[in-house]
Short mmCIF file of N, CA and C in Angstrom, two decimals:
data_model
loop_
_atom_site.label_atom_id
_atom_site.label_comp_id
_atom_site.label_asym_id
_atom_site.label_seq_id
_atom_site.Cartn_x
_atom_site.Cartn_y
_atom_site.Cartn_z
N MET C 4 0.85 -1.18 0.00
CA MET C 4 0.00 0.00 0.00
C MET C 4 0.89 1.24 0.00
N ALA C 5 0.58 2.17 -0.85
CA ALA C 5 1.33 3.42 -0.92
C ALA C 5 1.05 4.27 0.32
N ARG C 6 1.92 5.23 0.57
CA ARG C 6 1.80 6.08 1.76
C ARG C 6 0.63 7.04 1.71
N ILE C 7 0.12 7.33 0.51
CA ILE C 7 -1.07 8.18 0.38
C ILE C 7 -2.10 7.43 -0.46
N SER C 8 -3.32 7.89 -0.43
CA SER C 8 -4.39 7.23 -1.19
C SER C 8 -4.22 7.50 -2.68
N PHE C 9 -4.78 6.62 -3.47
CA PHE C 9 -4.81 6.82 -4.91
C PHE C 9 -5.91 7.82 -5.25
N SER C 10 -5.63 8.68 -6.21
CA SER C 10 -6.64 9.64 -6.67
C SER C 10 -7.53 8.98 -7.72
N GLU C 11 -8.51 9.71 -8.17
CA GLU C 11 -9.39 9.23 -9.24
C GLU C 11 -8.78 9.49 -10.62
N GLN C 12 -7.72 10.30 -10.67
CA GLN C 12 -7.08 10.67 -11.94
C GLN C 12 -5.99 9.66 -12.28
N GLY C 13 -5.89 9.32 -13.57
CA GLY C 13 -4.83 8.45 -14.03
C GLY C 13 -5.27 7.01 -14.18
N LEU C 14 -4.43 6.24 -14.88
CA LEU C 14 -4.75 4.85 -15.15
C LEU C 14 -3.88 3.88 -14.35
N THR C 15 -2.60 4.21 -14.22
CA THR C 15 -1.67 3.33 -13.52
C THR C 15 -1.58 3.75 -12.05
N PRO C 16 -1.08 2.88 -11.19
CA PRO C 16 -0.88 3.27 -9.79
C PRO C 16 -0.02 4.54 -9.66
N PHE C 17 1.05 4.64 -10.46
CA PHE C 17 1.90 5.84 -10.44
C PHE C 17 1.08 7.08 -10.79
N GLU C 18 0.31 7.01 -11.87
CA GLU C 18 -0.51 8.15 -12.29
C GLU C 18 -1.54 8.50 -11.24
N LYS C 19 -2.09 7.51 -10.57
CA LYS C 19 -3.11 7.78 -9.54
C LYS C 19 -2.51 8.49 -8.32
N LEU C 20 -1.22 8.25 -8.05
CA LEU C 20 -0.56 8.99 -6.97
C LEU C 20 -0.28 10.43 -7.41
N LEU C 21 0.19 10.57 -8.61
CA LEU C 21 0.47 11.90 -9.14
C LEU C 21 -0.82 12.65 -9.46
N GLY C 22 -1.90 11.92 -9.66
CA GLY C 22 -3.18 12.49 -10.06
C GLY C 22 -3.86 13.37 -9.02
N HIS C 23 -3.34 13.42 -7.82
CA HIS C 23 -3.87 14.36 -6.83
C HIS C 23 -3.68 15.80 -7.31
N ASN C 24 -2.79 15.97 -8.27
CA ASN C 24 -2.50 17.27 -8.86
C ASN C 24 -2.69 17.13 -10.37
N LYS C 25 -3.91 17.34 -10.83
CA LYS C 25 -4.29 17.04 -12.22
C LYS C 25 -3.39 17.74 -13.24
N MET C 26 -3.07 19.00 -13.03
CA MET C 26 -2.26 19.72 -14.01
C MET C 26 -0.84 19.13 -14.07
N ILE C 27 -0.29 18.79 -12.92
CA ILE C 27 1.05 18.18 -12.90
C ILE C 27 1.00 16.82 -13.60
N LEU C 28 -0.03 16.03 -13.32
CA LEU C 28 -0.18 14.74 -13.99
C LEU C 28 -0.22 14.92 -15.50
N GLU C 29 -0.99 15.85 -15.97
CA GLU C 29 -1.11 16.08 -17.42
C GLU C 29 0.22 16.48 -18.04
N LYS C 30 0.94 17.39 -17.41
CA LYS C 30 2.23 17.85 -17.94
C LYS C 30 3.27 16.73 -17.85
N TRP C 31 3.25 15.98 -16.75
CA TRP C 31 4.18 14.86 -16.57
C TRP C 31 3.96 13.83 -17.67
N PHE C 32 2.69 13.51 -17.91
CA PHE C 32 2.35 12.53 -18.94
C PHE C 32 2.76 13.05 -20.32
N SER C 33 2.59 14.33 -20.55
CA SER C 33 2.98 14.93 -21.82
C SER C 33 4.49 14.80 -22.05
N LEU C 34 5.27 15.07 -21.01
CA LEU C 34 6.72 14.92 -21.13
C LEU C 34 7.10 13.46 -21.33
N GLU C 35 6.43 12.57 -20.62
CA GLU C 35 6.68 11.14 -20.79
C GLU C 35 6.43 10.72 -22.23
N GLU C 36 5.36 11.23 -22.83
CA GLU C 36 5.05 10.93 -24.23
C GLU C 36 6.14 11.45 -25.16
N CYS C 37 6.69 12.63 -24.85
CA CYS C 37 7.79 13.17 -25.67
C CYS C 37 8.97 12.21 -25.69
N PHE C 38 9.34 11.70 -24.54
CA PHE C 38 10.45 10.75 -24.48
C PHE C 38 10.08 9.45 -25.19
N SER C 39 8.89 8.95 -24.98
CA SER C 39 8.46 7.70 -25.60
C SER C 39 8.42 7.80 -27.12
N ASN C 40 7.94 8.93 -27.62
CA ASN C 40 7.78 9.11 -29.06
C ASN C 40 9.04 9.58 -29.77
N SER C 41 10.04 9.99 -29.02
CA SER C 41 11.29 10.45 -29.63
C SER C 41 11.97 9.30 -30.37
N LYS C 42 12.48 9.59 -31.53
CA LYS C 42 13.19 8.59 -32.33
C LYS C 42 14.71 8.68 -32.13
N THR C 43 15.15 9.54 -31.22
CA THR C 43 16.59 9.72 -30.99
C THR C 43 17.25 8.42 -30.54
N PHE C 44 16.59 7.70 -29.63
CA PHE C 44 17.15 6.47 -29.08
C PHE C 44 16.22 5.30 -29.35
N THR C 45 16.80 4.13 -29.40
CA THR C 45 16.00 2.92 -29.60
C THR C 45 15.20 2.62 -28.33
N PRO C 46 14.10 1.89 -28.49
CA PRO C 46 13.37 1.46 -27.30
C PRO C 46 14.26 0.65 -26.35
N GLU C 47 15.18 -0.15 -26.90
CA GLU C 47 16.09 -0.95 -26.06
C GLU C 47 16.94 -0.04 -25.18
N LEU C 48 17.51 1.03 -25.75
CA LEU C 48 18.35 1.94 -24.97
C LEU C 48 17.54 2.58 -23.85
N LYS C 49 16.36 3.09 -24.19
CA LYS C 49 15.52 3.74 -23.17
C LYS C 49 15.14 2.77 -22.06
N GLU C 50 14.82 1.54 -22.41
CA GLU C 50 14.41 0.56 -21.40
C GLU C 50 15.59 0.16 -20.53
N GLU C 51 16.76 -0.02 -21.10
CA GLU C 51 17.93 -0.38 -20.30
C GLU C 51 18.33 0.75 -19.35
N VAL C 52 18.20 1.98 -19.80
CA VAL C 52 18.46 3.13 -18.92
C VAL C 52 17.44 3.13 -17.79
N ARG C 53 16.16 2.91 -18.11
CA ARG C 53 15.12 2.88 -17.08
C ARG C 53 15.40 1.79 -16.05
N ARG C 54 15.77 0.61 -16.52
CA ARG C 54 16.03 -0.50 -15.60
C ARG C 54 17.24 -0.22 -14.72
N THR C 55 18.29 0.33 -15.29
CA THR C 55 19.49 0.67 -14.52
C THR C 55 19.14 1.67 -13.43
N LEU C 56 18.41 2.70 -13.79
CA LEU C 56 18.03 3.72 -12.81
C LEU C 56 17.13 3.17 -11.72
N ALA C 57 16.20 2.31 -12.09
CA ALA C 57 15.22 1.78 -11.12
C ALA C 57 15.91 1.12 -9.94
N PHE C 58 16.94 0.38 -10.20
CA PHE C 58 17.61 -0.35 -9.12
C PHE C 58 18.44 0.57 -8.24
N ASN C 59 18.89 1.68 -8.77
CA ASN C 59 19.66 2.64 -7.96
C ASN C 59 18.76 3.66 -7.28
N ASN C 60 17.57 3.90 -7.83
CA ASN C 60 16.66 4.89 -7.26
C ASN C 60 15.71 4.30 -6.23
N GLY C 61 15.66 2.98 -6.11
CA GLY C 61 14.91 2.33 -5.04
C GLY C 61 13.41 2.27 -5.22
N CYS C 62 12.92 2.36 -6.44
CA CYS C 62 11.48 2.27 -6.65
C CYS C 62 11.10 0.81 -6.90
N GLU C 63 10.40 0.21 -5.93
CA GLU C 63 10.00 -1.20 -6.03
C GLU C 63 9.08 -1.43 -7.22
N TYR C 64 8.19 -0.48 -7.48
CA TYR C 64 7.26 -0.55 -8.61
C TYR C 64 8.04 -0.65 -9.92
N CYS C 65 9.09 0.16 -10.04
CA CYS C 65 9.90 0.19 -11.27
C CYS C 65 10.82 -1.02 -11.37
N LYS C 66 11.36 -1.44 -10.25
CA LYS C 66 12.27 -2.60 -10.24
C LYS C 66 11.53 -3.87 -10.66
N ALA C 67 10.26 -3.96 -10.35
CA ALA C 67 9.49 -5.16 -10.67
C ALA C 67 9.31 -5.37 -12.17
N LYS C 68 9.59 -4.34 -12.95
CA LYS C 68 9.42 -4.44 -14.41
C LYS C 68 10.62 -5.08 -15.09
N GLY C 69 11.66 -5.41 -14.34
CA GLY C 69 12.77 -6.16 -14.92
C GLY C 69 14.14 -5.67 -14.50
N ASN C 70 15.06 -6.61 -14.42
CA ASN C 70 16.45 -6.31 -14.10
C ASN C 70 17.18 -5.75 -15.31
N PRO C 71 18.24 -4.99 -15.07
CA PRO C 71 19.08 -4.57 -16.21
C PRO C 71 19.68 -5.81 -16.88
N SER C 72 19.85 -5.73 -18.17
CA SER C 72 20.42 -6.86 -18.92
C SER C 72 21.90 -7.03 -18.61
N ASP C 73 22.33 -8.27 -18.62
CA ASP C 73 23.73 -8.60 -18.38
C ASP C 73 24.53 -8.71 -19.67
N ASP C 74 23.85 -8.83 -20.79
CA ASP C 74 24.53 -9.14 -22.05
C ASP C 74 24.34 -8.05 -23.11
N ILE C 75 24.51 -6.79 -22.73
CA ILE C 75 24.38 -5.69 -23.68
C ILE C 75 25.63 -5.65 -24.56
N THR C 76 25.42 -5.64 -25.88
CA THR C 76 26.55 -5.57 -26.80
C THR C 76 26.58 -4.27 -27.60
N ASN C 77 25.46 -3.56 -27.66
CA ASN C 77 25.40 -2.30 -28.39
C ASN C 77 26.17 -1.22 -27.63
N SER C 78 27.14 -0.59 -28.31
CA SER C 78 28.02 0.37 -27.63
C SER C 78 27.27 1.60 -27.13
N LYS C 79 26.24 2.04 -27.84
CA LYS C 79 25.45 3.19 -27.38
C LYS C 79 24.65 2.85 -26.12
N VAL C 80 24.07 1.67 -26.10
CA VAL C 80 23.31 1.24 -24.92
C VAL C 80 24.25 1.09 -23.73
N LEU C 81 25.42 0.51 -23.96
CA LEU C 81 26.40 0.37 -22.89
C LEU C 81 26.83 1.72 -22.33
N ALA C 82 27.11 2.67 -23.21
CA ALA C 82 27.53 4.01 -22.77
C ALA C 82 26.42 4.70 -22.00
N ALA C 83 25.18 4.58 -22.49
CA ALA C 83 24.04 5.23 -21.83
C ALA C 83 23.78 4.63 -20.44
N THR C 84 23.85 3.31 -20.33
CA THR C 84 23.59 2.69 -19.03
C THR C 84 24.73 2.96 -18.05
N LYS C 85 25.94 3.07 -18.55
CA LYS C 85 27.06 3.39 -17.67
C LYS C 85 26.88 4.79 -17.07
N ILE C 86 26.50 5.75 -17.90
CA ILE C 86 26.28 7.11 -17.41
C ILE C 86 25.08 7.15 -16.47
N ALA C 87 24.01 6.44 -16.82
CA ALA C 87 22.83 6.40 -15.94
C ALA C 87 23.20 5.82 -14.58
N ASP C 88 24.01 4.79 -14.58
CA ASP C 88 24.45 4.17 -13.33
C ASP C 88 25.24 5.17 -12.49
N LEU C 89 26.18 5.87 -13.11
CA LEU C 89 27.00 6.85 -12.38
C LEU C 89 26.14 7.97 -11.81
N VAL C 90 25.26 8.52 -12.63
CA VAL C 90 24.42 9.64 -12.20
C VAL C 90 23.49 9.22 -11.07
N SER C 91 22.92 8.03 -11.17
CA SER C 91 21.97 7.58 -10.15
C SER C 91 22.64 7.20 -8.84
N LYS C 92 23.94 7.06 -8.88
CA LYS C 92 24.69 6.82 -7.65
C LYS C 92 25.24 8.13 -7.10
N LYS C 93 24.69 9.23 -7.60
CA LYS C 93 25.01 10.59 -7.15
C LYS C 93 26.49 10.91 -7.34
N ARG C 94 27.02 10.42 -8.43
CA ARG C 94 28.41 10.68 -8.73
C ARG C 94 28.49 11.64 -9.92
N LEU C 95 29.33 12.63 -9.81
CA LEU C 95 29.54 13.53 -10.93
C LEU C 95 30.33 12.81 -12.02
N ILE C 96 30.11 13.22 -13.23
CA ILE C 96 30.79 12.62 -14.36
C ILE C 96 32.06 13.42 -14.62
N ASP C 97 33.20 12.75 -14.61
CA ASP C 97 34.45 13.48 -14.84
C ASP C 97 34.66 13.68 -16.35
N ASN C 98 35.68 14.43 -16.71
CA ASN C 98 35.93 14.76 -18.11
C ASN C 98 36.22 13.52 -18.95
N HIS C 99 36.92 12.57 -18.41
CA HIS C 99 37.22 11.34 -19.15
C HIS C 99 35.92 10.59 -19.50
N GLU C 100 35.04 10.46 -18.52
CA GLU C 100 33.76 9.76 -18.75
C GLU C 100 32.89 10.54 -19.74
N PHE C 101 32.91 11.86 -19.62
CA PHE C 101 32.11 12.67 -20.54
C PHE C 101 32.67 12.58 -21.96
N ASN C 102 33.98 12.58 -22.10
CA ASN C 102 34.59 12.45 -23.43
C ASN C 102 34.29 11.09 -24.05
N SER C 103 34.22 10.05 -23.23
CA SER C 103 33.82 8.73 -23.73
C SER C 103 32.38 8.77 -24.24
N LEU C 104 31.53 9.48 -23.53
CA LEU C 104 30.14 9.63 -23.95
C LEU C 104 30.06 10.36 -25.29
N LYS C 105 30.90 11.37 -25.48
CA LYS C 105 30.91 12.15 -26.72
C LYS C 105 31.38 11.33 -27.92
N LYS C 106 32.07 10.23 -27.67
CA LYS C 106 32.47 9.34 -28.77
C LYS C 106 31.28 8.56 -29.32
N GLU C 107 30.26 8.39 -28.49
CA GLU C 107 29.07 7.63 -28.89
C GLU C 107 27.89 8.52 -29.31
N PHE C 108 27.81 9.73 -28.72
CA PHE C 108 26.63 10.57 -28.92
C PHE C 108 27.03 11.98 -29.30
N ASN C 109 26.17 12.62 -30.12
CA ASN C 109 26.38 14.03 -30.43
C ASN C 109 25.75 14.89 -29.34
N ASP C 110 25.90 16.20 -29.43
CA ASP C 110 25.40 17.10 -28.37
C ASP C 110 23.90 16.99 -28.17
N GLN C 111 23.15 16.90 -29.26
CA GLN C 111 21.69 16.79 -29.14
C GLN C 111 21.31 15.50 -28.43
N GLU C 112 22.00 14.41 -28.73
CA GLU C 112 21.72 13.13 -28.09
C GLU C 112 22.10 13.16 -26.61
N ILE C 113 23.23 13.79 -26.28
CA ILE C 113 23.63 13.88 -24.88
C ILE C 113 22.62 14.69 -24.08
N SER C 114 22.16 15.78 -24.67
CA SER C 114 21.15 16.61 -23.99
C SER C 114 19.89 15.79 -23.71
N GLU C 115 19.43 15.05 -24.71
CA GLU C 115 18.21 14.25 -24.53
C GLU C 115 18.44 13.10 -23.56
N LEU C 116 19.62 12.48 -23.62
CA LEU C 116 19.93 11.39 -22.69
C LEU C 116 19.91 11.88 -21.25
N PHE C 117 20.55 13.02 -20.99
CA PHE C 117 20.56 13.55 -19.63
C PHE C 117 19.16 13.96 -19.18
N ALA C 118 18.37 14.53 -20.10
CA ALA C 118 16.99 14.88 -19.75
C ALA C 118 16.18 13.61 -19.43
N LEU C 119 16.38 12.55 -20.21
CA LEU C 119 15.70 11.28 -19.96
C LEU C 119 16.11 10.71 -18.60
N ILE C 120 17.40 10.73 -18.31
CA ILE C 120 17.89 10.22 -17.03
C ILE C 120 17.27 11.01 -15.87
N CYS C 121 17.22 12.32 -16.00
CA CYS C 121 16.65 13.15 -14.93
C CYS C 121 15.15 12.92 -14.78
N PHE C 122 14.44 12.79 -15.89
CA PHE C 122 12.99 12.55 -15.83
C PHE C 122 12.69 11.20 -15.19
N LEU C 123 13.40 10.15 -15.64
CA LEU C 123 13.17 8.83 -15.06
C LEU C 123 13.53 8.80 -13.59
N THR C 124 14.61 9.47 -13.23
CA THR C 124 15.01 9.54 -11.83
C THR C 124 13.94 10.21 -10.99
N ALA C 125 13.41 11.32 -11.48
CA ALA C 125 12.34 12.01 -10.75
C ALA C 125 11.11 11.11 -10.59
N SER C 126 10.74 10.42 -11.64
CA SER C 126 9.58 9.51 -11.58
C SER C 126 9.82 8.40 -10.57
N GLN C 127 10.99 7.81 -10.63
CA GLN C 127 11.30 6.69 -9.74
C GLN C 127 11.45 7.12 -8.29
N ARG C 128 12.01 8.26 -8.08
CA ARG C 128 12.14 8.76 -6.70
C ARG C 128 10.77 9.11 -6.13
N PHE C 129 9.89 9.65 -6.97
CA PHE C 129 8.52 9.94 -6.55
C PHE C 129 7.86 8.64 -6.08
N GLY C 130 7.99 7.58 -6.89
CA GLY C 130 7.42 6.29 -6.51
C GLY C 130 8.03 5.75 -5.23
N ALA C 131 9.35 5.89 -5.08
CA ALA C 131 10.03 5.40 -3.88
C ALA C 131 9.60 6.19 -2.64
N LEU C 132 9.50 7.51 -2.77
CA LEU C 132 9.09 8.34 -1.63
C LEU C 132 7.70 7.98 -1.12
N LEU C 133 6.82 7.60 -2.05
CA LEU C 133 5.45 7.26 -1.67
C LEU C 133 5.26 5.76 -1.47
N ASP C 134 6.36 5.02 -1.48
CA ASP C 134 6.35 3.58 -1.25
C ASP C 134 5.42 2.85 -2.21
N LEU C 135 5.49 3.22 -3.49
CA LEU C 135 4.69 2.56 -4.51
C LEU C 135 5.24 1.16 -4.73
N GLN C 136 4.39 0.18 -4.54
CA GLN C 136 4.79 -1.22 -4.66
C GLN C 136 4.27 -1.79 -5.98
N PRO C 137 4.88 -2.88 -6.43
CA PRO C 137 4.40 -3.52 -7.66
C PRO C 137 2.93 -3.91 -7.51
N SER C 138 2.17 -3.68 -8.55
CA SER C 138 0.75 -4.03 -8.48
C SER C 138 0.55 -5.44 -9.05
N CYS C 139 -0.48 -6.06 -8.59
CA CYS C 139 -0.82 -7.40 -9.05
C CYS C 139 -2.33 -7.47 -9.21
N SER C 140 -2.78 -7.90 -10.37
CA SER C 140 -4.22 -7.93 -10.63
C SER C 140 -4.92 -9.08 -9.90
N ILE C 141 -4.16 -10.06 -9.43
CA ILE C 141 -4.75 -11.20 -8.72
C ILE C 141 -4.26 -11.15 -7.29
N ASN C 142 -5.17 -11.16 -6.35
CA ASN C 142 -4.80 -11.18 -4.94
C ASN C 142 -4.60 -12.63 -4.51
N SER C 143 -3.36 -13.08 -4.62
CA SER C 143 -3.09 -14.50 -4.37
C SER C 143 -3.35 -14.90 -2.92
N SER C 144 -3.15 -14.01 -1.98
CA SER C 144 -3.36 -14.41 -0.58
C SER C 144 -4.82 -14.70 -0.29
N SER C 145 -5.74 -13.98 -0.93
CA SER C 145 -7.14 -14.27 -0.69
C SER C 145 -7.56 -15.57 -1.36
N GLN C 146 -6.92 -15.93 -2.47
CA GLN C 146 -7.25 -17.18 -3.14
C GLN C 146 -6.74 -18.37 -2.33
N ILE C 147 -5.61 -18.22 -1.68
CA ILE C 147 -5.07 -19.32 -0.89
C ILE C 147 -5.98 -19.61 0.29
N ASN C 148 -6.53 -18.55 0.89
CA ASN C 148 -7.37 -18.72 2.08
C ASN C 148 -8.79 -19.20 1.75
N ASN C 149 -9.20 -19.13 0.51
CA ASN C 149 -10.57 -19.53 0.16
C ASN C 149 -10.69 -21.00 -0.09
#
């Protein structure tokens, strides 16, 4: 159970927590759509960044959607997840690490990658602060007792 009640706004448990503030929910969802619809990065890169961040940001709801992959071979995905890991561990990126990133991405891509990392971090920290837990459509404990 989350620390606050779910609102009537939104479809997912996350949206229902954010939905106590309808305008914020709408703008948040709009920004989420921008990242989802952007063709700058592959869905694989975005998902691996999300998974990497989830485990460092402590959101149980987000962690339940999957572990980071162990067998990434794409150099852009590897670079993006490495930076996401460093940032989510509250570590500043030194010049060497940033120059390595510039070998894989142009300035526009770096800007969008950092914006994506910050947006996902904010979303995951919001979930963690409110103790958002993974949802399950079947209440297994009530079925066992029946």
